[in-house]
Coordinates of N, CA and C in Angstrom, one line a residue:
Chain G
E1 N -9.2 10.3 -15.2 CA -10.0 10.4 -13.5 C -8.1 11.1 -12.9
P2 N -8.6 11.9 -11.7 CA -6.9 12.2 -11.2 C -6.4 11.1 -10.4
E3 N -5.6 10.9 -10.7 CA -4.0 10.7 -9.7 C -2.6 11.1 -8.7
V4 N -2.9 10.3 -8.1 CA -1.5 10.8 -7.5 C 0.1 10.7 -8.1
T5 N 0.9 12.0 -8.0 CA 1.7 11.7 -8.6 C 2.8 11.9 -8.6
Q6 N 3.9 11.4 -8.7 CA 5.7 10.9 -7.9 C 6.1 11.1 -8.9
T7 N 7.1 11.9 -8.3 CA 8.7 12.4 -9.0 C 9.6 12.2 -7.9
P8 N 10.5 12.1 -8.3 CA 10.9 11.3 -9.3 C 10.7 9.7 -9.8
S9 N 10.8 9.2 -10.6 CA 10.3 8.0 -10.7 C 11.7 6.8 -10.5
H10 N 12.5 7.4 -10.7 CA 14.4 6.3 -10.4 C 15.4 7.7 -9.9
Q11 N 15.3 7.1 -9.0 CA 17.0 8.3 -8.3 C 17.5 8.0 -8.1
V12 N 18.9 8.2 -8.0 CA 20.1 7.1 -7.9 C 20.8 7.8 -7.0
T13 N 21.2 8.0 -5.6 CA 22.7 8.5 -4.7 C 23.7 7.7 -4.0
Q14 N 23.9 8.7 -3.7 CA 25.1 8.0 -2.5 C 25.3 8.2 -1.7
M15 N 25.4 7.0 -1.2 CA 25.0 7.2 0.7 C 25.5 8.7 1.7
G16 N 24.7 8.8 2.7 CA 25.0 10.2 3.1 C 24.5 11.3 2.8
Q17 N 23.9 11.6 0.9 CA 23.5 12.4 0.1 C 21.6 12.6 1.2
E18 N 20.7 13.7 0.6 CA 19.8 14.2 0.6 C 18.6 13.9 -0.2
V19 N 17.5 13.5 -0.3 CA 17.1 12.7 -1.0 C 15.7 13.5 -0.5
I20 N 15.1 14.4 -1.7 CA 13.8 14.8 -1.5 C 13.0 14.1 -2.8
L21 N 12.0 13.3 -2.1 CA 10.5 12.7 -3.3 C 9.3 13.4 -3.5
R22 N 9.3 13.5 -4.5 CA 8.2 14.3 -4.6 C 6.2 14.1 -4.7
C23 N 5.4 13.8 -4.3 CA 4.4 13.6 -4.4 C 3.0 15.1 -4.7
V24 N 2.6 14.1 -5.3 CA 1.1 15.8 -5.5 C -0.6 14.7 -5.4
P25 N -0.9 15.1 -4.6 CA -2.0 13.5 -3.6 C -2.8 14.6 -5.0
I26 N -4.3 13.9 -4.3 CA -5.6 13.9 -5.2 C -5.6 15.3 -4.4
S27 N -6.5 16.1 -5.3 CA -6.5 17.7 -4.9 C -7.5 18.4 -3.9
N28 N -8.3 17.3 -4.1 CA -10.0 17.3 -2.4 C -9.7 16.4 -1.6
H29 N -8.4 15.4 -1.9 CA -7.6 14.9 0.2 C -7.5 15.4 1.2
L30 N -7.3 15.5 2.2 CA -7.5 15.7 3.6 C -6.0 14.4 3.8
Y31 N -5.8 13.5 3.3 CA -5.0 12.3 3.9 C -4.0 12.4 3.2
F32 N -2.4 12.4 3.6 CA -1.8 11.8 2.5 C -0.5 11.6 3.8
Y33 N -0.2 10.4 2.8 CA 0.8 9.2 3.4 C 1.8 8.6 2.4
W34 N 3.6 8.2 2.9 CA 4.1 7.4 2.6 C 4.5 6.7 3.2
Y35 N 4.5 5.6 1.8 CA 4.5 3.6 2.4 C 6.2 3.1 2.1
R36 N 7.2 2.9 2.0 CA 7.6 2.3 1.2 C 7.8 0.2 1.1
Q37 N 8.3 0.0 0.2 CA 9.1 -1.6 -0.3 C 10.4 -1.8 -0.3
I38 N 11.3 -2.4 0.0 CA 12.5 -2.7 0.1 C 12.1 -4.2 -0.7
L39 N 13.1 -4.0 -1.5 CA 12.9 -5.5 -2.6 C 12.2 -6.4 -2.3
G40 N 11.8 -7.7 -2.6 CA 10.9 -8.6 -1.8 C 10.3 -8.3 -0.3
Q41 N 10.5 -7.0 0.0 CA 9.6 -7.5 0.8 C 8.7 -6.7 0.8
K42 N 8.1 -6.2 2.6 CA 6.1 -6.2 2.8 C 6.9 -4.8 2.4
V43 N 5.1 -4.2 2.2 CA 5.3 -2.5 1.3 C 4.8 -2.2 3.3
E44 N 5.3 -1.5 3.2 CA 5.7 -0.7 4.6 C 5.3 0.7 5.2
F45 N 4.4 1.4 5.6 CA 3.7 2.1 6.2 C 5.3 3.0 7.0
L46 N 4.9 4.4 5.9 CA 5.6 5.5 7.2 C 5.1 6.4 7.6
V47 N 4.7 7.2 7.4 CA 4.4 8.3 8.3 C 3.1 8.7 7.2
S48 N 1.4 9.3 7.5 CA 0.5 10.0 7.8 C 0.6 11.1 7.9
F49 N 0.2 12.1 7.2 CA 0.1 13.8 7.3 C -1.3 14.2 7.1
Y50 N -2.0 14.5 7.9 CA -3.1 15.2 8.2 C -3.3 16.9 8.7
N51 N -4.2 17.5 8.2 CA -4.1 19.1 8.6 C -2.8 20.1 9.6
N52 N -2.0 19.1 8.1 CA -0.4 20.2 8.0 C 1.2 19.7 9.8
E53 N -0.1 18.0 9.9 CA 1.2 17.9 10.7 C 1.0 16.2 10.5
I54 N 2.7 15.5 11.2 CA 2.6 14.1 11.1 C 0.9 13.8 11.8
S55 N 0.3 12.4 12.1 CA -0.3 12.3 12.5 C 0.3 11.2 13.3
E56 N 0.8 10.0 12.3 CA 1.3 9.0 12.9 C 2.8 8.0 12.2
K57 N 3.1 7.9 12.5 CA 4.8 8.0 12.2 C 4.8 6.5 12.9
S58 N 5.5 5.3 12.0 CA 6.0 4.6 12.0 C 7.5 4.4 13.0
E59 N 7.9 3.4 13.0 CA 9.6 3.0 13.7 C 10.5 3.5 13.1
I60 N 10.0 2.6 11.8 CA 11.0 3.3 10.5 C 11.0 4.8 10.4
F61 N 9.9 5.4 10.5 CA 10.6 7.1 10.4 C 11.1 7.8 11.3
D62 N 12.7 8.1 11.6 CA 12.8 7.9 12.3 C 13.5 9.1 12.8
D63 N 14.6 10.1 13.1 CA 14.7 11.9 12.6 C 15.6 12.0 11.1
Q64 N 16.0 10.6 11.0 CA 16.4 11.5 9.5 C 15.3 11.3 8.4
F65 N 14.0 10.7 9.0 CA 12.7 11.2 7.7 C 12.6 12.8 8.1
S66 N 11.7 13.4 7.2 CA 10.9 14.0 7.1 C 9.6 14.6 5.9
V67 N 9.1 14.9 6.4 CA 7.4 15.5 5.5 C 6.8 16.7 5.5
E68 N 6.6 16.9 4.3 CA 6.4 18.4 4.1 C 5.3 18.7 3.7
R69 N 4.9 20.1 3.2 CA 4.0 20.7 3.0 C 3.6 21.7 1.8
P70 N 4.7 21.9 1.0 CA 4.8 23.3 1.5 C 4.4 24.5 0.3
D71 N 3.2 23.2 0.2 CA 2.7 24.8 -0.6 C 1.2 24.7 -0.4
G72 N 1.2 23.7 -0.3 CA -0.6 23.6 -0.7 C -1.1 22.6 -1.5
S73 N -0.1 22.1 -2.8 CA -0.2 21.2 -3.6 C 0.6 19.5 -3.2
N74 N 1.9 20.5 -3.3 CA 2.8 19.3 -3.4 C 3.1 18.3 -1.9
F75 N 4.3 17.5 -1.9 CA 3.9 16.4 -0.4 C 5.3 15.7 -0.6
T76 N 6.5 16.7 -0.3 CA 7.7 15.9 0.1 C 8.3 15.0 1.6
L77 N 8.6 13.4 1.4 CA 10.1 12.6 1.9 C 10.9 13.2 1.3
K78 N 11.9 13.8 2.8 CA 12.9 13.9 3.0 C 13.9 12.6 3.7
I79 N 14.9 13.0 2.8 CA 15.7 12.0 3.6 C 17.0 12.4 4.1
R80 N 17.1 12.3 5.1 CA 18.1 13.5 5.7 C 20.0 13.1 4.9
S81 N 20.7 11.8 5.6 CA 21.7 11.7 4.5 C 21.5 10.1 4.8
T82 N 21.4 9.8 3.4 CA 20.8 8.2 3.6 C 21.6 7.2 3.1
K83 N 21.1 6.3 3.9 CA 22.1 5.1 3.8 C 21.6 3.9 3.0
L84 N 22.2 2.9 3.2 CA 21.9 1.5 2.2 C 20.7 1.1 2.0
E85 N 19.8 1.0 3.3 CA 19.2 -0.2 3.4 C 18.3 1.4 2.9
D86 N 18.4 2.6 2.7 CA 17.3 3.1 2.5 C 16.6 2.7 1.0
S87 N 17.6 1.8 0.2 CA 17.3 1.7 -0.9 C 15.8 0.8 -1.6
A88 N 14.5 1.6 -2.0 CA 13.6 0.8 -1.4 C 12.7 1.9 -3.1
M89 N 11.5 1.0 -3.5 CA 10.2 1.8 -3.7 C 9.4 2.7 -3.0
Y90 N 9.4 3.8 -2.9 CA 8.9 5.0 -1.6 C 7.3 5.2 -2.9
F91 N 6.2 4.8 -2.2 CA 5.1 5.3 -2.6 C 4.0 6.0 -1.7
C92 N 3.4 7.4 -1.8 CA 3.0 8.2 -1.6 C 1.7 7.9 -1.4
A93 N 0.6 7.9 -0.9 CA -1.5 7.6 -0.8 C -1.8 8.8 -0.6
S94 N -3.0 9.5 -0.9 CA -3.8 10.6 -0.3 C -5.6 9.5 -0.1
S95 N -5.7 10.4 0.9 CA -7.3 9.9 0.6 C -8.2 10.5 1.4
R96 N -9.4 10.9 1.2 CA -9.7 12.0 1.6 C -10.9 11.1 2.3
E97 N -11.7 9.8 3.0 CA -11.8 8.8 3.0 C -11.9 7.1 2.7
G98 N -11.2 6.6 3.6 CA -11.5 5.4 3.2 C -10.7 4.6 2.8
E99 N -10.0 4.6 1.0 CA -10.0 4.4 0.2 C -8.4 4.9 0.3
L100 N -7.3 4.1 0.2 CA -6.4 5.3 -0.3 C -5.5 4.3 -2.5
F101 N -5.1 6.3 -2.4 CA -4.9 6.6 -4.1 C -3.6 6.4 -3.8
F102 N -3.1 5.4 -4.7 CA -1.7 5.3 -4.6 C -0.7 6.4 -6.0
G103 N 0.6 6.6 -5.9 CA 0.9 6.4 -6.8 C 2.2 5.7 -7.2
E104 N 2.8 5.8 -8.7 CA 3.6 5.4 -9.3 C 4.8 4.3 -8.2
G105 N 5.0 5.5 -7.4 CA 6.1 4.9 -6.8 C 7.7 6.0 -7.7
S106 N 8.3 6.1 -6.6 CA 10.0 6.3 -6.6 C 10.5 5.4 -5.8
R107 N 11.4 4.9 -7.1 CA 12.9 3.6 -6.5 C 14.1 4.6 -6.2
L108 N 14.2 4.8 -4.5 CA 15.2 5.2 -4.7 C 16.8 4.1 -4.3
T109 N 16.9 4.2 -5.2 CA 18.7 3.5 -4.5 C 19.6 4.1 -4.4
V110 N 20.5 3.5 -3.7 CA 21.3 4.1 -2.5 C 23.2 3.4 -3.0
L111 N 24.0 4.0 -3.5 CA 25.1 3.4 -3.7 C 26.1 3.8 -2.7
Chain E
A1 N 0.2 -7.7 18.5 CA 0.7 -7.0 17.2 C -0.3 -7.1 16.1
Q2 N -0.1 -6.1 15.4 CA -1.6 -6.7 14.2 C -0.3 -7.4 12.8
R3 N -0.6 -8.5 12.1 CA -0.4 -8.9 11.0 C -1.1 -9.2 10.3
V4 N -0.6 -9.1 8.7 CA -1.4 -10.0 7.7 C -0.6 -10.6 7.2
T5 N -1.5 -12.2 7.5 CA 0.1 -13.4 6.3 C -0.9 -14.0 4.9
Q6 N -0.1 -14.0 3.8 CA -0.4 -14.4 2.9 C 0.3 -15.2 2.4
P7 N -0.5 -17.0 2.8 CA 0.9 -17.9 2.9 C 1.8 -18.3 1.3
E8 N 0.7 -17.7 -0.4 CA 1.6 -18.2 -1.1 C 2.5 -17.7 -1.9
K9 N 3.2 -16.9 -2.2 CA 3.4 -16.0 -2.8 C 3.6 -16.2 -4.1
L10 N 3.8 -17.6 -4.6 CA 3.2 -17.4 -5.7 C 1.7 -18.5 -6.5
L11 N 1.2 -18.1 -7.6 CA -0.3 -19.0 -7.3 C -0.3 -18.9 -8.7
S12 N -0.7 -20.3 -9.3 CA -0.7 -20.5 -11.1 C -2.2 -20.4 -11.2
V13 N -2.9 -20.6 -12.4 CA -4.0 -21.3 -12.5 C -4.2 -21.1 -13.8
F14 N -5.5 -21.9 -14.7 CA -5.5 -21.9 -15.6 C -6.5 -21.3 -16.0
K15 N -6.9 -20.2 -17.4 CA -7.8 -19.9 -17.2 C -9.2 -20.5 -17.6
G16 N -10.5 -19.8 -16.5 CA -11.7 -21.0 -16.8 C -12.2 -21.6 -15.6
A17 N -10.4 -21.2 -14.9 CA -10.2 -22.3 -13.4 C -10.8 -21.8 -12.0
P18 N -11.0 -22.0 -11.3 CA -11.3 -21.1 -9.8 C -10.2 -21.3 -8.9
V19 N -10.3 -19.6 -8.9 CA -8.5 -19.1 -7.5 C -9.3 -18.6 -6.8
E20 N -8.5 -18.7 -6.0 CA -8.9 -18.4 -4.0 C -7.4 -18.0 -3.3
L21 N -6.9 -17.1 -3.3 CA -6.1 -16.1 -2.5 C -6.1 -15.8 -1.0
K22 N -5.0 -16.8 -0.1 CA -6.2 -17.3 1.0 C -5.0 -15.0 1.8
C23 N -5.7 -15.5 3.2 CA -5.9 -14.3 3.9 C -5.2 -14.2 4.8
N24 N -4.8 -14.1 5.4 CA -4.7 -14.5 7.5 C -4.7 -13.3 8.0
Y25 N -5.0 -12.7 9.3 CA -5.3 -11.7 10.2 C -4.8 -11.9 11.5
S26 N -4.2 -11.6 12.1 CA -3.9 -11.4 13.5 C -3.8 -9.4 14.5
Y27 N -5.0 -9.3 14.8 CA -5.6 -8.0 15.6 C -6.5 -8.5 16.3
S28 N -6.2 -7.6 17.7 CA -7.3 -7.7 18.5 C -9.1 -6.8 19.0
G29 N -8.7 -6.5 17.5 CA -9.7 -5.3 17.8 C -10.6 -5.9 16.3
S30 N -11.5 -4.4 15.9 CA -12.1 -5.0 14.8 C -11.5 -4.1 13.7
P31 N -11.1 -4.9 12.6 CA -10.5 -5.1 11.6 C -11.3 -4.9 10.4
E32 N -10.7 -4.0 9.5 CA -10.9 -2.8 8.6 C -10.4 -4.2 7.1
L33 N -10.5 -5.1 6.7 CA -9.2 -5.2 5.6 C -10.1 -5.4 4.3
F34 N -9.1 -5.2 3.5 CA -8.6 -4.6 2.1 C -8.3 -6.0 0.6
W35 N -8.2 -6.0 0.0 CA -7.3 -6.2 -0.9 C -7.1 -5.9 -2.2
Y36 N -5.7 -5.4 -2.4 CA -5.1 -4.4 -2.9 C -5.0 -5.2 -4.4
V37 N -4.6 -4.2 -5.5 CA -4.0 -5.1 -6.9 C -3.0 -4.7 -7.5
Q38 N -2.0 -4.6 -8.1 CA -0.6 -4.2 -9.0 C -0.8 -5.1 -9.9
Y39 N -1.2 -4.6 -11.0 CA -0.7 -5.0 -12.7 C 0.5 -4.8 -13.0
S40 N 0.7 -5.6 -14.3 CA 2.0 -5.4 -14.4 C 2.4 -4.0 -15.2
R41 N 3.3 -2.7 -13.9 CA 4.0 -1.8 -14.9 C 2.7 -0.6 -14.4
Q42 N 1.7 -0.7 -13.5 CA 0.5 0.1 -12.4 C 0.8 -0.3 -11.2
R43 N -0.1 0.9 -11.2 CA -0.1 1.2 -9.4 C -0.9 0.8 -8.5
L44 N -1.1 0.4 -7.1 CA -1.4 0.2 -6.7 C -2.6 0.6 -5.6
Q45 N -4.2 -0.9 -6.6 CA -4.8 0.0 -7.0 C -5.8 -1.0 -6.0
L46 N -7.1 -0.2 -5.0 CA -8.4 -0.8 -4.4 C -8.7 -1.5 -4.6
L47 N -9.2 -3.0 -4.6 CA -9.6 -3.7 -5.5 C -11.0 -4.2 -4.5
L48 N -10.8 -4.6 -3.7 CA -11.5 -5.0 -2.1 C -12.1 -3.9 -1.4
R49 N -12.8 -4.0 -0.3 CA -13.2 -3.5 0.8 C -13.9 -4.5 2.1
H50 N -14.3 -5.1 2.9 CA -14.7 -6.1 3.3 C -16.4 -4.7 3.4
I51 N -16.0 -3.9 3.9 CA -16.8 -3.4 4.5 C -18.3 -3.0 3.1
S52 N -17.9 -3.2 2.5 CA -18.7 -2.7 1.2 C -19.6 -3.9 0.7
R53 N -18.2 -5.3 0.3 CA -19.1 -6.3 0.5 C -19.9 -6.6 -0.9
E54 N -18.8 -6.1 -2.4 CA -19.1 -5.8 -3.2 C -18.6 -7.0 -4.0
S55 N -18.6 -7.3 -5.6 CA -18.3 -7.3 -5.9 C -17.6 -6.8 -7.0
I56 N -16.0 -6.9 -7.1 CA -15.1 -6.3 -7.9 C -14.5 -7.2 -9.3
K57 N -14.8 -7.0 -10.7 CA -13.9 -8.2 -11.6 C -14.5 -9.4 -11.1
G58 N -15.2 -9.4 -10.5 CA -15.7 -11.3 -10.7 C -15.7 -11.4 -9.3
F59 N -14.9 -11.3 -8.7 CA -14.0 -11.1 -7.2 C -14.4 -11.0 -6.1
T60 N -15.2 -11.8 -4.5 CA -15.1 -11.7 -3.8 C -14.3 -11.8 -2.5
A61 N -14.8 -11.6 -1.5 CA -14.2 -12.2 0.1 C -14.7 -11.8 0.5
D62 N -14.8 -12.6 1.6 CA -15.4 -12.6 3.2 C -14.2 -12.4 3.9
L63 N -15.3 -11.7 4.9 CA -14.4 -11.5 6.4 C -14.9 -12.8 7.5
N64 N -14.1 -14.1 7.4 CA -14.3 -14.4 8.8 C -13.5 -14.9 9.8
K65 N -13.9 -13.9 11.0 CA -13.9 -13.9 12.1 C -13.2 -14.7 12.7
G66 N -13.7 -15.5 12.6 CA -14.1 -17.4 13.9 C -12.1 -17.8 13.1
E67 N -12.0 -17.5 11.5 CA -11.8 -17.5 11.1 C -9.7 -16.9 11.0
T68 N -10.0 -15.7 11.6 CA -9.1 -14.4 11.0 C -9.1 -14.5 9.8
S69 N -9.4 -14.6 8.6 CA -9.2 -14.9 6.9 C -9.8 -14.1 6.7
F70 N -9.6 -13.6 5.0 CA -10.3 -12.9 4.5 C -9.4 -13.4 3.0
H71 N -10.4 -14.8 2.5 CA -9.3 -15.2 0.8 C -10.2 -14.3 0.6
L72 N -9.5 -14.2 -0.8 CA -9.7 -13.8 -1.5 C -10.5 -14.3 -3.0
K73 N -11.3 -14.6 -3.5 CA -12.1 -16.0 -4.5 C -12.7 -15.3 -5.5
K74 N -12.3 -16.6 -6.6 CA -12.8 -15.7 -8.3 C -13.2 -17.1 -8.2
P75 N -14.9 -17.7 -9.3 CA -14.5 -18.6 -10.3 C -14.2 -18.9 -10.5
F76 N -13.7 -18.0 -12.5 CA -13.7 -18.2 -13.2 C -12.1 -17.6 -13.4
A77 N -10.9 -18.0 -13.8 CA -10.2 -16.9 -13.8 C -9.9 -16.7 -14.8
Q78 N -9.5 -15.3 -15.4 CA -9.2 -14.6 -16.4 C -8.0 -14.2 -16.7
E79 N -7.4 -14.4 -17.8 CA -5.8 -13.9 -17.9 C -5.3 -12.4 -17.9
E80 N -6.5 -11.6 -17.6 CA -6.3 -9.9 -17.1 C -6.2 -10.0 -15.4
D81 N -6.4 -11.3 -15.2 CA -6.6 -10.7 -13.3 C -4.8 -11.3 -13.4
S82 N -4.5 -11.4 -13.8 CA -2.9 -12.0 -13.5 C -2.2 -10.8 -13.2
A83 N -1.8 -10.8 -11.9 CA -1.8 -9.6 -11.2 C -1.1 -10.0 -9.3
M84 N -0.3 -9.3 -9.3 CA 0.2 -9.5 -7.9 C -1.3 -8.7 -6.9
Y85 N -1.1 -9.4 -5.9 CA -2.6 -9.2 -5.3 C -1.4 -8.4 -3.4
Y86 N -2.7 -8.4 -2.9 CA -2.0 -7.7 -2.0 C -2.8 -7.1 -0.8
C87 N -3.0 -8.4 0.3 CA -3.8 -8.5 1.7 C -3.4 -7.7 2.5
A88 N -4.7 -6.0 3.0 CA -4.3 -4.3 3.3 C -4.7 -5.0 5.0
L89 N -4.3 -4.6 6.3 CA -5.1 -4.2 7.4 C -5.5 -3.2 7.8
N90 N -6.2 -2.0 7.7 CA -6.6 -1.6 8.3 C -6.8 -0.4 9.6
W91 N -5.4 -0.2 10.7 CA -6.0 -0.2 11.8 C -5.5 1.0 13.0
P92 N -6.8 1.3 13.8 CA -7.3 2.6 14.0 C -6.2 2.9 14.4
N93 N -5.5 4.9 15.1 CA -4.7 4.6 17.0 C -5.0 4.8 17.5
A94 N -4.3 4.5 18.2 CA -4.8 4.8 20.1 C -6.4 5.4 20.1
G95 N -6.3 6.6 19.4 CA -7.4 7.3 19.6 C -8.8 7.0 18.5
G96 N -8.7 5.9 17.9 CA -9.6 5.3 18.0 C -10.1 5.8 17.0
T97 N -9.4 6.2 16.5 CA -9.5 6.7 15.2 C -9.0 6.2 13.0
S98 N -9.6 6.1 12.5 CA -8.7 5.3 11.3 C -7.5 6.5 10.7
Y99 N -6.2 6.2 10.3 CA -5.9 7.1 9.4 C -5.6 7.3 8.2
G100 N -6.1 6.0 8.2 CA -5.0 4.9 6.6 C -4.1 4.4 7.0
K101 N -3.8 3.6 7.6 CA -2.6 2.8 8.3 C -2.6 1.4 8.0
L102 N -2.2 1.5 6.8 CA -2.4 -0.4 6.6 C -1.5 -0.8 7.1
T103 N -1.7 -1.8 7.2 CA -1.0 -3.2 7.4 C -0.6 -4.2 6.0
F104 N 0.3 -4.9 5.2 CA 0.4 -5.0 4.2 C 0.5 -6.1 4.1
G105 N -0.4 -7.6 3.8 CA 1.0 -8.8 3.2 C 1.5 -8.8 2.4
Q106 N 2.1 -9.9 2.6 CA 3.6 -9.6 1.1 C 3.7 -10.2 0.0
G107 N 2.1 -10.4 0.0 CA 1.7 -10.0 -1.5 C 1.3 -11.7 -2.2
T108 N 0.7 -12.1 -3.2 CA 0.9 -13.1 -3.9 C 1.2 -12.9 -5.2
I109 N 1.0 -13.3 -5.6 CA 1.9 -13.3 -7.9 C 0.7 -14.3 -8.3
L110 N -0.2 -14.0 -9.3 CA -1.2 -14.5 -9.3 C -1.0 -14.7 -10.9
T111 N -1.2 -16.0 -11.7 CA -0.5 -15.9 -12.6 C -1.9 -17.0 -13.1
V112 N -2.5 -16.2 -14.8 CA -3.4 -16.5 -15.4 C -3.3 -17.7 -16.2
H113 N -2.8 -19.0 -16.7 CA -2.1 -19.2 -18.4 C -3.4 -18.9 -19.2
P114 N -3.1 -19.5 -20.2 CA -3.9 -19.5 -21.4 C -4.6 -20.9 -21.1

């Protein structure tokens, strides 16, 4: 069964550094998403991406964040200059219509 | 603003007992509601969506618009049901189209004891 895959599973970085989280969505899916979950808190929507552009983003998704689909298979989330409060589990998801399929998540720890 | 509330962080039952995980929502439009489950060390996966009205792994959930609730129920819990359960609301953007922008509840950890 096809799955959404994410790399790395865990990344530790210093505050102020750039981080790129990578996702390979399910191949025939059209919609792509990033969510995050700070430890002990809710899963929160960050951004949705369709037809090679952002279709919607939340207040969390400020200028420090960007997404890209560089090569038709990968879907990346970049955090330009990480802050301590960016420490969280980041989930990628994709859908064709309706049901979202999630990756296992990338845990980001900012020191 | 849309909001999903799961009042219980933890719920413990014994095997064979009925279980109900509560979910309440606030949303002014027509909601699309889901239950997602995360088993230990596994990814979030869809358990139920209200529009399909089906039963998965013995679980059912009925949308009650009057009470703005979407409680998840199972008459006889099994040990393998132990997991984190999230209620989620899908709401369309300003254009009226839904892009899978889910609002999640806090989650309920269900533990089923033997």
